[in-house]
Amino acid sequence: MSELTFSIIKPDAVKAGKIGDIMKMISDAGLKIKATKMIHMTQAQAEGFYAVHKERPFFGELVEFMISGPCVVSVLEGEDAIKRYRDLMGATNPNEAAEGTIRKAFGAGIEANACHGSDAPETAAIEVPYFFSNLEMVN
Ligand code: CMP
């Protein structure tokens, strides 16, 4: 079933000049880019986006990291897009990520791990409209 997923190229990968490489990996994996833009999140935006993690010990550092520079947010579409993008990203911890994945190639650690992707349809349904309106998505 065709579905949408939400992607972030995180500040570490943007700073390292890897936007093009990661977008190419996404395209080569057959995921369609429905919408994309560069943003620099405010603290409130980052806290709201990661609200599900607000009780976790790493929450404060995660928010600081996500507002440390611009990132590229995108909506991706395809058959089974959520799982396919998670497979392309690799394990959250780049040290555990498989060869050929974005995090293996560009992640430095569990926090500076290059990218984010929705983990389930329910999450994608919250994350996509958090940053994009319907008008911003191509058909
Ligand atoms: P992400 O997919 O963006 O979702 C939450 C993020 O928290 C995760 O990727 C990691 O980059 C980050 N994070 C930082 N520390 C930890 C940790 N100890 N365990 C899990 N995630 C962490």
Coordinates of C-alpha atoms and ligand atoms in Angstrom, one line a residue:
M1 CA 0.0 0.0 0.0
S2 CA 1.4 3.4 -0.9
E3 CA 1.9 5.6 2.1
L4 CA 3.7 8.8 3.3
T5 CA 6.6 9.1 5.7
F6 CA 8.3 12.1 7.2
S7 CA 12.1 12.6 6.9
I8 CA 14.6 14.9 8.5
I9 CA 18.2 15.4 7.3
K10 CA 19.5 16.5 10.7
P11 CA 21.9 19.4 11.4
D12 CA 25.0 17.3 11.5
A13 CA 24.5 16.0 8.0
V14 CA 23.5 19.4 6.6
K15 CA 26.6 20.9 8.2
A16 CA 28.7 18.2 6.6
G17 CA 27.3 19.0 3.2
K18 CA 25.5 15.7 2.8
I19 CA 22.1 16.9 1.7
G20 CA 22.7 15.8 -2.0
D21 CA 24.1 12.4 -1.1
I22 CA 21.2 11.6 1.2
M23 CA 18.6 12.9 -1.3
K24 CA 20.2 10.7 -3.9
M25 CA 20.0 7.6 -1.6
I26 CA 16.4 8.4 -1.1
S27 CA 15.7 8.7 -4.8
D28 CA 17.8 5.6 -5.6
A29 CA 15.7 3.6 -3.1
G30 CA 12.6 4.4 -5.2
L31 CA 11.0 6.8 -2.6
K32 CA 9.2 9.7 -4.2
I33 CA 9.9 13.2 -2.8
K34 CA 6.4 14.7 -2.3
A35 CA 7.7 17.9 -0.6
T36 CA 10.9 19.2 0.8
K37 CA 12.3 22.4 2.4
M38 CA 15.2 23.6 4.5
I39 CA 14.2 24.9 8.0
H40 CA 16.0 26.0 11.2
M41 CA 13.8 24.8 14.0
T42 CA 13.0 27.0 17.0
Q43 CA 13.3 25.4 20.4
A44 CA 9.4 25.3 20.7
Q45 CA 9.1 23.5 17.3
A46 CA 11.8 20.9 18.2
E47 CA 10.3 20.3 21.7
G48 CA 6.8 19.9 20.1
F49 CA 8.2 17.6 17.4
Y50 CA 9.9 15.3 19.9
A51 CA 7.2 15.7 22.7
V52 CA 6.9 11.9 22.8
H53 CA 10.5 11.8 24.2
K54 CA 10.1 14.6 26.7
E55 CA 10.5 12.3 29.8
R56 CA 13.6 10.7 28.3
P57 CA 17.0 11.7 29.8
F58 CA 18.3 12.7 26.4
F59 CA 15.4 15.1 25.6
G60 CA 17.2 18.4 26.4
E61 CA 20.3 17.5 24.5
L62 CA 18.3 16.2 21.6
V63 CA 16.4 19.5 21.3
E64 CA 19.6 21.5 21.6
F65 CA 21.1 19.4 18.8
M66 CA 18.1 19.7 16.5
I67 CA 18.2 23.5 16.8
S68 CA 22.0 23.8 16.4
G69 CA 21.6 24.4 12.7
P70 CA 19.3 24.0 9.7
C71 CA 17.8 20.7 8.6
V72 CA 16.0 19.5 5.6
V73 CA 12.5 18.1 6.2
S74 CA 10.7 16.1 3.5
V75 CA 7.6 14.0 2.8
L76 CA 8.4 10.7 1.1
E77 CA 5.9 8.5 -0.7
G78 CA 5.9 4.9 -1.8
E79 CA 4.8 1.4 -1.3
D80 CA 5.6 0.5 2.4
A81 CA 7.5 3.8 2.5
I82 CA 7.8 3.9 6.3
K83 CA 9.6 0.6 6.6
R84 CA 11.6 1.2 3.4
Y85 CA 12.9 4.5 4.7
R86 CA 13.7 3.1 8.1
D87 CA 15.7 0.3 6.4
L88 CA 17.5 2.9 4.3
M89 CA 18.4 4.9 7.4
G90 CA 19.7 2.0 9.4
A91 CA 19.9 1.5 13.2
T92 CA 19.4 4.6 15.4
N93 CA 22.9 4.1 16.6
P94 CA 25.2 4.5 13.6
N95 CA 27.7 2.0 15.2
E96 CA 25.0 -0.7 14.8
A97 CA 23.8 0.4 11.3
A98 CA 24.3 -1.9 8.3
E99 CA 26.6 -1.1 5.3
G100 CA 24.8 0.9 2.7
T101 CA 22.5 2.8 5.1
I102 CA 22.5 6.6 5.6
R103 CA 23.5 6.4 9.3
K104 CA 26.4 4.0 8.6
A105 CA 27.6 6.4 5.9
F106 CA 27.0 9.7 7.6
G107 CA 26.1 9.2 11.3
A108 CA 28.6 10.0 14.0
G109 CA 26.7 8.8 17.1
I110 CA 23.3 8.2 18.6
E111 CA 22.5 11.9 18.7
A112 CA 24.3 13.1 15.5
N113 CA 22.8 10.3 13.5
A114 CA 22.2 12.2 10.2
C115 CA 18.5 11.5 9.7
H116 CA 15.0 10.8 11.2
G117 CA 12.1 8.9 9.8
S118 CA 8.6 8.2 11.0
D119 CA 8.4 4.9 12.9
A120 CA 4.8 4.0 12.2
P121 CA 1.7 5.2 10.2
E122 CA 0.3 6.8 13.3
T123 CA 3.6 8.8 13.8
A124 CA 3.8 9.8 10.1
A125 CA 0.2 11.1 10.4
I126 CA 1.4 13.5 13.1
E127 CA 4.8 14.3 11.8
V128 CA 3.9 15.1 8.1
P129 CA 1.3 17.9 9.0
Y130 CA 3.6 19.2 11.8
F131 CA 5.8 20.7 9.1
F132 CA 3.8 20.6 5.8
S133 CA 0.4 21.6 4.6
N134 CA -1.4 19.7 1.8
L135 CA -0.7 22.7 -0.5
E136 CA 3.1 22.1 -0.2
M137 CA 2.8 18.5 -1.5
V138 CA 2.9 17.6 -5.2
N139 CA 0.4 15.1 -6.6
Ligands
CMP1 P1 15.2 10.0 16.0 O1 14.8 9.0 15.0 O2 15.3 11.4 15.5 O3 14.3 10.0 17.2 C1 14.7 10.4 18.5 C2 16.1 10.7 18.6 O4 16.7 10.7 19.8 C3 16.9 9.5 17.9 O5 16.7 9.6 16.5 C4 18.3 9.8 18.3 O6 19.1 10.6 17.5 C5 18.1 10.6 19.6 N1 18.8 10.0 20.8 C6 19.7 10.7 21.5 N2 20.1 9.9 22.5 C7 19.4 8.7 22.4 C8 19.4 7.5 23.2 N3 20.2 7.3 24.3 N4 18.5 6.6 22.8 C9 17.7 6.7 21.7 N5 17.7 7.9 20.9 C10 18.6 8.8 21.3

